[in-house]
């Protein structure tokens, strides 16, 4: 093939411009064309070879190097999950949920409570935590689109927002009851904090969240701070001694299988000290009295009712329920307490809470 401008022959027929003058070269003849040149046989052979190569190139389609060979993308019924881009510490957590981490901490606390030298919340509340945690875990996994044989069969009616909300409050109450020094209180506080933080974002905040029903800032207005301080004082009193400590003092009597003139003189015990009795551990605290956690939940419910927004429709008797809780608390204190600092502080807290309850019941518009 020669250039039309300068007549120079091209060494490479694939070039579109002349190597000598730069003029545009004529298009090459189609593959397989016989050209009359001095090397005609060679040209014919070369043309046939190029024709075969071109046919093979057309028969074999080129594969895009950027094509994703993931079978999940080829099957629209199995879409590929988007990559996780959240916090690193949640990368390997089921559903990537802080609530699942909190439930794990609570589970460790419940397992350690089986051992005699770790504190626990008792069999009843342990069962409540297990059932509530199972429902919350099922809700978290279902919201994340993950499947598990233990929770897939849970009905949707048990996964309403009220379930994690109430469970978070119960866990927070149990965490307060478990306050102390040791590993178990740390596990309960950590689990309650993670669970409350996560469920607050998912259940309370938002246009459809519970923030449309409750306003926590209402506890800082009017007489609500009085009730808030009263409930805090009641909870603080439960960490003190409630049951009068029996002092032994001195006593005398005959020793069995001994001469009658031999008498027994009891040595004074450390429990005779009033200060020691106030801080004595284990069996005589307010938390160790029957239904102490139920009493705590009732007092927290009083604060919850005080945060209820005025525009929320409620039955008329509901505004008098805080007064009923105060009366129940008074009866509970008289049955389980004695004339010690713990019950006295509890009574003072009930008085403050009762004042705010009565004021709110008779001043709120029906």
JSON list of C-alpha atoms in Angstrom, two decimals, residues 27-212:
[
{"chain": "A", "resi": 27, "resn": "UNK", "atom": "CA", "xyz": [-8.05, 2.17, 3.80]},
{"chain": "A", "resi": 28, "resn": "UNK", "atom": "CA", "xyz": [-6.48, -1.30, 3.69]},
{"chain": "A", "resi": 29, "resn": "UNK", "atom": "CA", "xyz": [-8.10, -3.92, 1.48]},
{"chain": "A", "resi": 30, "resn": "UNK", "atom": "CA", "xyz": [-10.38, -6.42, 3.16]},
{"chain": "A", "resi": 31, "resn": "UNK", "atom": "CA", "xyz": [-8.75, -9.59, 4.47]},
{"chain": "A", "resi": 32, "resn": "UNK", "atom": "CA", "xyz": [-8.28, -12.32, 1.91]},
{"chain": "A", "resi": 33, "resn": "UNK", "atom": "CA", "xyz": [-7.90, -9.97, -1.11]},
{"chain": "A", "resi": 34, "resn": "UNK", "atom": "CA", "xyz": [-5.28, -11.06, -3.69]},
{"chain": "A", "resi": 35, "resn": "UNK", "atom": "CA", "xyz": [-2.96, -8.22, -4.59]},
{"chain": "A", "resi": 36, "resn": "UNK", "atom": "CA", "xyz": [-0.60, -8.27, -7.52]},
{"chain": "A", "resi": 37, "resn": "UNK", "atom": "CA", "xyz": [2.80, -7.70, -6.07]},
{"chain": "A", "resi": 38, "resn": "UNK", "atom": "CA", "xyz": [6.18, -9.20, -6.55]},
{"chain": "A", "resi": 39, "resn": "UNK", "atom": "CA", "xyz": [5.48, -11.40, -3.65]},
{"chain": "A", "resi": 40, "resn": "UNK", "atom": "CA", "xyz": [1.96, -12.39, -4.64]},
{"chain": "A", "resi": 41, "resn": "UNK", "atom": "CA", "xyz": [2.00, -15.84, -3.08]},
{"chain": "A", "resi": 42, "resn": "UNK", "atom": "CA", "xyz": [3.23, -14.47, 0.20]},
{"chain": "A", "resi": 43, "resn": "UNK", "atom": "CA", "xyz": [0.63, -11.74, 0.14]},
{"chain": "A", "resi": 44, "resn": "UNK", "atom": "CA", "xyz": [-2.12, -14.24, -0.47]},
{"chain": "A", "resi": 45, "resn": "UNK", "atom": "CA", "xyz": [-0.93, -16.40, 2.39]},
{"chain": "A", "resi": 46, "resn": "UNK", "atom": "CA", "xyz": [-0.65, -13.42, 4.72]},
{"chain": "A", "resi": 47, "resn": "UNK", "atom": "CA", "xyz": [-4.14, -12.29, 3.80]},
{"chain": "A", "resi": 48, "resn": "UNK", "atom": "CA", "xyz": [-5.63, -15.69, 4.55]},
{"chain": "A", "resi": 49, "resn": "UNK", "atom": "CA", "xyz": [-3.83, -15.84, 7.91]},
{"chain": "A", "resi": 50, "resn": "UNK", "atom": "CA", "xyz": [-5.14, -12.46, 8.93]},
{"chain": "A", "resi": 51, "resn": "UNK", "atom": "CA", "xyz": [-8.65, -13.43, 7.81]},
{"chain": "A", "resi": 52, "resn": "UNK", "atom": "CA", "xyz": [-8.57, -16.52, 10.04]},
{"chain": "A", "resi": 53, "resn": "UNK", "atom": "CA", "xyz": [-7.30, -14.50, 13.02]},
{"chain": "A", "resi": 54, "resn": "UNK", "atom": "CA", "xyz": [-10.05, -11.90, 12.53]},
{"chain": "A", "resi": 55, "resn": "UNK", "atom": "CA", "xyz": [-12.69, -14.62, 12.37]},
{"chain": "A", "resi": 56, "resn": "UNK", "atom": "CA", "xyz": [-11.43, -16.07, 15.62]},
{"chain": "A", "resi": 57, "resn": "UNK", "atom": "CA", "xyz": [-11.46, -12.65, 17.24]},
{"chain": "A", "resi": 58, "resn": "UNK", "atom": "CA", "xyz": [-15.08, -12.20, 16.23]},
{"chain": "A", "resi": 59, "resn": "UNK", "atom": "CA", "xyz": [-16.10, -15.67, 17.38]},
{"chain": "A", "resi": 60, "resn": "UNK", "atom": "CA", "xyz": [-14.53, -15.32, 20.83]},
{"chain": "A", "resi": 61, "resn": "UNK", "atom": "CA", "xyz": [-16.10, -12.33, 22.69]},
{"chain": "A", "resi": 62, "resn": "UNK", "atom": "CA", "xyz": [-13.83, -10.24, 24.83]},
{"chain": "A", "resi": 63, "resn": "UNK", "atom": "CA", "xyz": [-14.48, -10.40, 28.56]},
{"chain": "A", "resi": 64, "resn": "UNK", "atom": "CA", "xyz": [-14.58, -7.18, 30.49]},
{"chain": "A", "resi": 65, "resn": "UNK", "atom": "CA", "xyz": [-11.85, -7.22, 33.12]},
{"chain": "A", "resi": 66, "resn": "UNK", "atom": "CA", "xyz": [-14.02, -5.12, 35.40]},
{"chain": "A", "resi": 67, "resn": "UNK", "atom": "CA", "xyz": [-16.90, -7.60, 35.28]},
{"chain": "A", "resi": 68, "resn": "UNK", "atom": "CA", "xyz": [-17.82, -8.84, 38.76]},
{"chain": "A", "resi": 69, "resn": "UNK", "atom": "CA", "xyz": [-17.89, -12.62, 38.83]},
{"chain": "A", "resi": 70, "resn": "UNK", "atom": "CA", "xyz": [-19.79, -12.76, 42.11]},
{"chain": "A", "resi": 71, "resn": "UNK", "atom": "CA", "xyz": [-22.75, -15.12, 41.58]},
{"chain": "A", "resi": 72, "resn": "UNK", "atom": "CA", "xyz": [-24.79, -13.07, 44.04]},
{"chain": "A", "resi": 73, "resn": "UNK", "atom": "CA", "xyz": [-24.91, -10.20, 41.58]},
{"chain": "A", "resi": 74, "resn": "UNK", "atom": "CA", "xyz": [-25.99, -12.42, 38.69]},
{"chain": "A", "resi": 75, "resn": "UNK", "atom": "CA", "xyz": [-28.96, -13.79, 40.63]},
{"chain": "A", "resi": 76, "resn": "UNK", "atom": "CA", "xyz": [-31.35, -10.93, 41.47]},
{"chain": "A", "resi": 77, "resn": "UNK", "atom": "CA", "xyz": [-33.08, -13.15, 44.04]},
{"chain": "A", "resi": 78, "resn": "UNK", "atom": "CA", "xyz": [-29.91, -13.12, 46.17]},
{"chain": "A", "resi": 79, "resn": "UNK", "atom": "CA", "xyz": [-28.70, -9.51, 46.37]},
{"chain": "A", "resi": 80, "resn": "UNK", "atom": "CA", "xyz": [-25.29, -8.92, 47.86]},
{"chain": "A", "resi": 81, "resn": "UNK", "atom": "CA", "xyz": [-25.35, -7.19, 51.26]},
{"chain": "A", "resi": 82, "resn": "UNK", "atom": "CA", "xyz": [-23.67, -3.77, 51.34]},
{"chain": "A", "resi": 83, "resn": "UNK", "atom": "CA", "xyz": [-20.27, -3.67, 53.06]},
{"chain": "A", "resi": 84, "resn": "UNK", "atom": "CA", "xyz": [-20.25, -2.74, 56.74]},
{"chain": "A", "resi": 85, "resn": "UNK", "atom": "CA", "xyz": [-18.93, 0.76, 57.38]},
{"chain": "A", "resi": 86, "resn": "UNK", "atom": "CA", "xyz": [-19.83, 1.26, 61.05]},
{"chain": "A", "resi": 87, "resn": "UNK", "atom": "CA", "xyz": [-17.70, 1.22, 64.22]},
{"chain": "A", "resi": 88, "resn": "UNK", "atom": "CA", "xyz": [-14.89, -1.32, 64.24]},
{"chain": "A", "resi": 89, "resn": "UNK", "atom": "CA", "xyz": [-15.89, -2.78, 67.62]},
{"chain": "A", "resi": 90, "resn": "UNK", "atom": "CA", "xyz": [-19.29, -3.79, 66.16]},
{"chain": "A", "resi": 91, "resn": "UNK", "atom": "CA", "xyz": [-17.91, -5.35, 62.97]},
{"chain": "A", "resi": 92, "resn": "UNK", "atom": "CA", "xyz": [-18.20, -8.95, 64.21]},
{"chain": "A", "resi": 93, "resn": "UNK", "atom": "CA", "xyz": [-21.24, -8.45, 66.48]},
{"chain": "A", "resi": 94, "resn": "UNK", "atom": "CA", "xyz": [-24.53, -10.04, 65.34]},
{"chain": "A", "resi": 95, "resn": "UNK", "atom": "CA", "xyz": [-26.69, -7.38, 63.66]},
{"chain": "A", "resi": 96, "resn": "UNK", "atom": "CA", "xyz": [-23.84, -4.88, 64.38]},
{"chain": "A", "resi": 97, "resn": "UNK", "atom": "CA", "xyz": [-25.93, -3.74, 67.33]},
{"chain": "A", "resi": 98, "resn": "UNK", "atom": "CA", "xyz": [-24.72, -2.28, 70.67]},
{"chain": "A", "resi": 99, "resn": "UNK", "atom": "CA", "xyz": [-27.78, -3.91, 72.23]},
{"chain": "A", "resi": 100, "resn": "UNK", "atom": "CA", "xyz": [-26.35, -7.33, 71.40]},
{"chain": "A", "resi": 101, "resn": "UNK", "atom": "CA", "xyz": [-23.12, -6.41, 73.19]},
{"chain": "A", "resi": 102, "resn": "UNK", "atom": "CA", "xyz": [-25.13, -5.25, 76.20]},
{"chain": "A", "resi": 103, "resn": "UNK", "atom": "CA", "xyz": [-27.10, -8.49, 76.23]},
{"chain": "A", "resi": 104, "resn": "UNK", "atom": "CA", "xyz": [-23.83, -10.39, 76.15]},
{"chain": "A", "resi": 105, "resn": "UNK", "atom": "CA", "xyz": [-22.57, -8.55, 79.23]},
{"chain": "A", "resi": 106, "resn": "UNK", "atom": "CA", "xyz": [-25.83, -9.27, 81.04]},
{"chain": "A", "resi": 107, "resn": "UNK", "atom": "CA", "xyz": [-25.55, -12.93, 80.09]},
{"chain": "A", "resi": 108, "resn": "UNK", "atom": "CA", "xyz": [-22.05, -13.12, 81.57]},
{"chain": "A", "resi": 109, "resn": "UNK", "atom": "CA", "xyz": [-23.36, -11.51, 84.76]},
{"chain": "A", "resi": 110, "resn": "UNK", "atom": "CA", "xyz": [-26.16, -14.05, 85.02]},
{"chain": "A", "resi": 111, "resn": "UNK", "atom": "CA", "xyz": [-23.77, -16.96, 84.50]},
{"chain": "A", "resi": 112, "resn": "UNK", "atom": "CA", "xyz": [-21.35, -15.66, 87.15]},
{"chain": "A", "resi": 113, "resn": "UNK", "atom": "CA", "xyz": [-24.24, -15.30, 89.62]},
{"chain": "A", "resi": 114, "resn": "UNK", "atom": "CA", "xyz": [-24.46, -19.09, 89.71]},
{"chain": "A", "resi": 115, "resn": "UNK", "atom": "CA", "xyz": [-21.16, -19.14, 91.59]},
{"chain": "A", "resi": 116, "resn": "UNK", "atom": "CA", "xyz": [-21.48, -18.53, 95.35]},
{"chain": "A", "resi": 117, "resn": "UNK", "atom": "CA", "xyz": [-18.99, -15.64, 95.51]},
{"chain": "A", "resi": 118, "resn": "UNK", "atom": "CA", "xyz": [-20.73, -13.47, 92.85]},
{"chain": "A", "resi": 119, "resn": "UNK", "atom": "CA", "xyz": [-23.83, -11.38, 93.52]},
{"chain": "A", "resi": 120, "resn": "UNK", "atom": "CA", "xyz": [-27.01, -11.89, 91.53]},
{"chain": "A", "resi": 121, "resn": "UNK", "atom": "CA", "xyz": [-30.54, -10.57, 91.12]},
{"chain": "A", "resi": 122, "resn": "UNK", "atom": "CA", "xyz": [-32.30, -13.78, 92.13]},
{"chain": "A", "resi": 123, "resn": "UNK", "atom": "CA", "xyz": [-33.98, -16.50, 90.07]},
{"chain": "A", "resi": 124, "resn": "UNK", "atom": "CA", "xyz": [-37.15, -14.54, 89.29]},
{"chain": "A", "resi": 125, "resn": "UNK", "atom": "CA", "xyz": [-35.46, -11.46, 87.85]},
{"chain": "A", "resi": 126, "resn": "UNK", "atom": "CA", "xyz": [-32.87, -13.62, 86.12]},
{"chain": "A", "resi": 127, "resn": "UNK", "atom": "CA", "xyz": [-35.71, -15.35, 84.26]},
{"chain": "A", "resi": 128, "resn": "UNK", "atom": "CA", "xyz": [-37.21, -11.96, 83.35]},
{"chain": "A", "resi": 129, "resn": "UNK", "atom": "CA", "xyz": [-33.87, -10.80, 81.94]},
{"chain": "A", "resi": 130, "resn": "UNK", "atom": "CA", "xyz": [-33.43, -14.01, 79.92]},
{"chain": "A", "resi": 131, "resn": "UNK", "atom": "CA", "xyz": [-36.89, -13.81, 78.33]},
{"chain": "A", "resi": 132, "resn": "UNK", "atom": "CA", "xyz": [-36.68, -10.06, 77.68]},
{"chain": "A", "resi": 133, "resn": "UNK", "atom": "CA", "xyz": [-33.17, -10.34, 76.27]},
{"chain": "A", "resi": 134, "resn": "UNK", "atom": "CA", "xyz": [-34.26, -13.12, 73.95]},
{"chain": "A", "resi": 135, "resn": "UNK", "atom": "CA", "xyz": [-37.09, -10.95, 72.55]},
{"chain": "A", "resi": 136, "resn": "UNK", "atom": "CA", "xyz": [-34.81, -7.93, 72.12]},
{"chain": "A", "resi": 137, "resn": "UNK", "atom": "CA", "xyz": [-32.20, -10.08, 70.35]},
{"chain": "A", "resi": 138, "resn": "UNK", "atom": "CA", "xyz": [-34.88, -11.41, 68.00]},
{"chain": "A", "resi": 139, "resn": "UNK", "atom": "CA", "xyz": [-35.98, -7.87, 67.18]},
{"chain": "A", "resi": 140, "resn": "UNK", "atom": "CA", "xyz": [-32.41, -6.71, 66.51]},
{"chain": "A", "resi": 141, "resn": "UNK", "atom": "CA", "xyz": [-31.62, -9.65, 64.23]},
{"chain": "A", "resi": 142, "resn": "UNK", "atom": "CA", "xyz": [-34.85, -9.28, 62.29]},
{"chain": "A", "resi": 143, "resn": "UNK", "atom": "CA", "xyz": [-34.33, -5.55, 61.78]},
{"chain": "A", "resi": 144, "resn": "UNK", "atom": "CA", "xyz": [-30.84, -6.28, 60.44]},
{"chain": "A", "resi": 145, "resn": "UNK", "atom": "CA", "xyz": [-32.12, -8.97, 58.07]},
{"chain": "A", "resi": 146, "resn": "UNK", "atom": "CA", "xyz": [-30.17, -11.76, 59.76]},
{"chain": "A", "resi": 147, "resn": "UNK", "atom": "CA", "xyz": [-31.69, -15.17, 60.40]},
{"chain": "A", "resi": 148, "resn": "UNK", "atom": "CA", "xyz": [-31.21, -17.45, 63.38]},
{"chain": "A", "resi": 149, "resn": "UNK", "atom": "CA", "xyz": [-33.04, -20.63, 64.26]},
{"chain": "A", "resi": 150, "resn": "UNK", "atom": "CA", "xyz": [-33.61, -19.57, 67.88]},
{"chain": "A", "resi": 151, "resn": "UNK", "atom": "CA", "xyz": [-35.45, -16.33, 67.04]},
{"chain": "A", "resi": 152, "resn": "UNK", "atom": "CA", "xyz": [-36.90, -16.71, 63.54]},
{"chain": "A", "resi": 153, "resn": "UNK", "atom": "CA", "xyz": [-40.14, -18.20, 64.84]},
{"chain": "A", "resi": 154, "resn": "UNK", "atom": "CA", "xyz": [-40.87, -15.35, 67.29]},
{"chain": "A", "resi": 155, "resn": "UNK", "atom": "CA", "xyz": [-44.14, -13.63, 66.22]},
{"chain": "A", "resi": 156, "resn": "UNK", "atom": "CA", "xyz": [-44.13, -9.97, 65.25]},
{"chain": "A", "resi": 157, "resn": "UNK", "atom": "CA", "xyz": [-46.61, -9.15, 68.02]},
{"chain": "A", "resi": 158, "resn": "UNK", "atom": "CA", "xyz": [-43.80, -9.71, 70.55]},
{"chain": "A", "resi": 159, "resn": "UNK", "atom": "CA", "xyz": [-41.43, -7.34, 68.76]},
{"chain": "A", "resi": 160, "resn": "UNK", "atom": "CA", "xyz": [-43.22, -4.07, 69.21]},
{"chain": "A", "resi": 161, "resn": "UNK", "atom": "CA", "xyz": [-41.22, -1.04, 70.44]},
{"chain": "A", "resi": 162, "resn": "UNK", "atom": "CA", "xyz": [-42.75, -1.34, 73.90]},
{"chain": "A", "resi": 163, "resn": "UNK", "atom": "CA", "xyz": [-40.79, -4.58, 74.50]},
{"chain": "A", "resi": 164, "resn": "UNK", "atom": "CA", "xyz": [-37.25, -3.13, 74.27]},
{"chain": "A", "resi": 165, "resn": "UNK", "atom": "CA", "xyz": [-38.39, 0.07, 76.01]},
{"chain": "A", "resi": 166, "resn": "UNK", "atom": "CA", "xyz": [-39.76, -1.73, 79.08]},
{"chain": "A", "resi": 167, "resn": "UNK", "atom": "CA", "xyz": [-36.87, -4.18, 79.10]},
{"chain": "A", "resi": 168, "resn": "UNK", "atom": "CA", "xyz": [-34.35, -1.32, 79.12]},
{"chain": "A", "resi": 169, "resn": "UNK", "atom": "CA", "xyz": [-36.07, 0.24, 82.14]},
{"chain": "A", "resi": 170, "resn": "UNK", "atom": "CA", "xyz": [-36.10, -3.09, 84.01]},
{"chain": "A", "resi": 171, "resn": "UNK", "atom": "CA", "xyz": [-32.40, -3.66, 83.29]},
{"chain": "A", "resi": 172, "resn": "UNK", "atom": "CA", "xyz": [-31.59, -0.12, 84.45]},
{"chain": "A", "resi": 173, "resn": "UNK", "atom": "CA", "xyz": [-33.48, -0.74, 87.70]},
{"chain": "A", "resi": 174, "resn": "UNK", "atom": "CA", "xyz": [-31.61, -4.01, 88.26]},
{"chain": "A", "resi": 175, "resn": "UNK", "atom": "CA", "xyz": [-28.30, -2.30, 87.51]},
{"chain": "A", "resi": 176, "resn": "UNK", "atom": "CA", "xyz": [-29.04, 0.25, 90.24]},
{"chain": "A", "resi": 177, "resn": "UNK", "atom": "CA", "xyz": [-29.87, -2.58, 92.61]},
{"chain": "A", "resi": 178, "resn": "UNK", "atom": "CA", "xyz": [-26.52, -4.24, 91.75]},
{"chain": "A", "resi": 179, "resn": "UNK", "atom": "CA", "xyz": [-24.39, -1.17, 92.42]},
{"chain": "A", "resi": 180, "resn": "UNK", "atom": "CA", "xyz": [-21.31, -2.06, 94.40]},
{"chain": "A", "resi": 181, "resn": "UNK", "atom": "CA", "xyz": [-17.67, -3.05, 94.11]},
{"chain": "A", "resi": 182, "resn": "UNK", "atom": "CA", "xyz": [-16.81, -6.07, 92.00]},
{"chain": "A", "resi": 183, "resn": "UNK", "atom": "CA", "xyz": [-17.04, -7.56, 88.52]},
{"chain": "A", "resi": 184, "resn": "UNK", "atom": "CA", "xyz": [-20.77, -8.25, 88.50]},
{"chain": "A", "resi": 185, "resn": "UNK", "atom": "CA", "xyz": [-21.83, -4.60, 89.07]},
{"chain": "A", "resi": 186, "resn": "UNK", "atom": "CA", "xyz": [-19.55, -3.53, 86.20]},
{"chain": "A", "resi": 187, "resn": "UNK", "atom": "CA", "xyz": [-21.17, -6.07, 83.88]},
{"chain": "A", "resi": 188, "resn": "UNK", "atom": "CA", "xyz": [-24.67, -4.94, 84.81]},
{"chain": "A", "resi": 189, "resn": "UNK", "atom": "CA", "xyz": [-23.85, -1.25, 84.46]},
{"chain": "A", "resi": 190, "resn": "UNK", "atom": "CA", "xyz": [-22.14, -1.80, 81.11]},
{"chain": "A", "resi": 191, "resn": "UNK", "atom": "CA", "xyz": [-24.99, -3.91, 79.76]},
{"chain": "A", "resi": 192, "resn": "UNK", "atom": "CA", "xyz": [-27.64, -1.45, 80.93]},
{"chain": "A", "resi": 193, "resn": "UNK", "atom": "CA", "xyz": [-25.72, 1.52, 79.48]},
{"chain": "A", "resi": 194, "resn": "UNK", "atom": "CA", "xyz": [-25.27, -0.07, 76.03]},
{"chain": "A", "resi": 195, "resn": "UNK", "atom": "CA", "xyz": [-28.85, -1.30, 75.92]},
{"chain": "A", "resi": 196, "resn": "UNK", "atom": "CA", "xyz": [-30.29, 2.04, 77.01]},
{"chain": "A", "resi": 197, "resn": "UNK", "atom": "CA", "xyz": [-28.12, 4.03, 74.60]},
{"chain": "A", "resi": 198, "resn": "UNK", "atom": "CA", "xyz": [-29.01, 1.90, 71.60]},
{"chain": "A", "resi": 199, "resn": "UNK", "atom": "CA", "xyz": [-32.73, 1.58, 72.31]},
{"chain": "A", "resi": 200, "resn": "UNK", "atom": "CA", "xyz": [-33.00, 5.29, 73.07]},
{"chain": "A", "resi": 201, "resn": "UNK", "atom": "CA", "xyz": [-31.88, 6.01, 69.50]},
{"chain": "A", "resi": 202, "resn": "UNK", "atom": "CA", "xyz": [-34.11, 3.33, 67.98]},
{"chain": "A", "resi": 203, "resn": "UNK", "atom": "CA", "xyz": [-37.26, 3.56, 70.08]},
{"chain": "A", "resi": 204, "resn": "UNK", "atom": "CA", "xyz": [-37.41, 6.99, 71.71]},
{"chain": "A", "resi": 205, "resn": "UNK", "atom": "CA", "xyz": [-35.85, 9.40, 69.20]},
{"chain": "A", "resi": 206, "resn": "UNK", "atom": "CA", "xyz": [-37.55, 10.09, 65.88]},
{"chain": "A", "resi": 207, "resn": "UNK", "atom": "CA", "xyz": [-40.84, 11.26, 64.50]},
{"chain": "A", "resi": 208, "resn": "UNK", "atom": "CA", "xyz": [-42.52, 7.94, 65.28]},
{"chain": "A", "resi": 209, "resn": "UNK", "atom": "CA", "xyz": [-40.59, 7.36, 68.51]},
{"chain": "A", "resi": 210, "resn": "UNK", "atom": "CA", "xyz": [-41.79, 7.67, 72.05]},
{"chain": "A", "resi": 211, "resn": "UNK", "atom": "CA", "xyz": [-40.51, 11.24, 72.24]},
{"chain": "A", "resi": 212, "resn": "UNK", "atom": "CA", "xyz": [-43.94, 12.29, 70.96]}
]
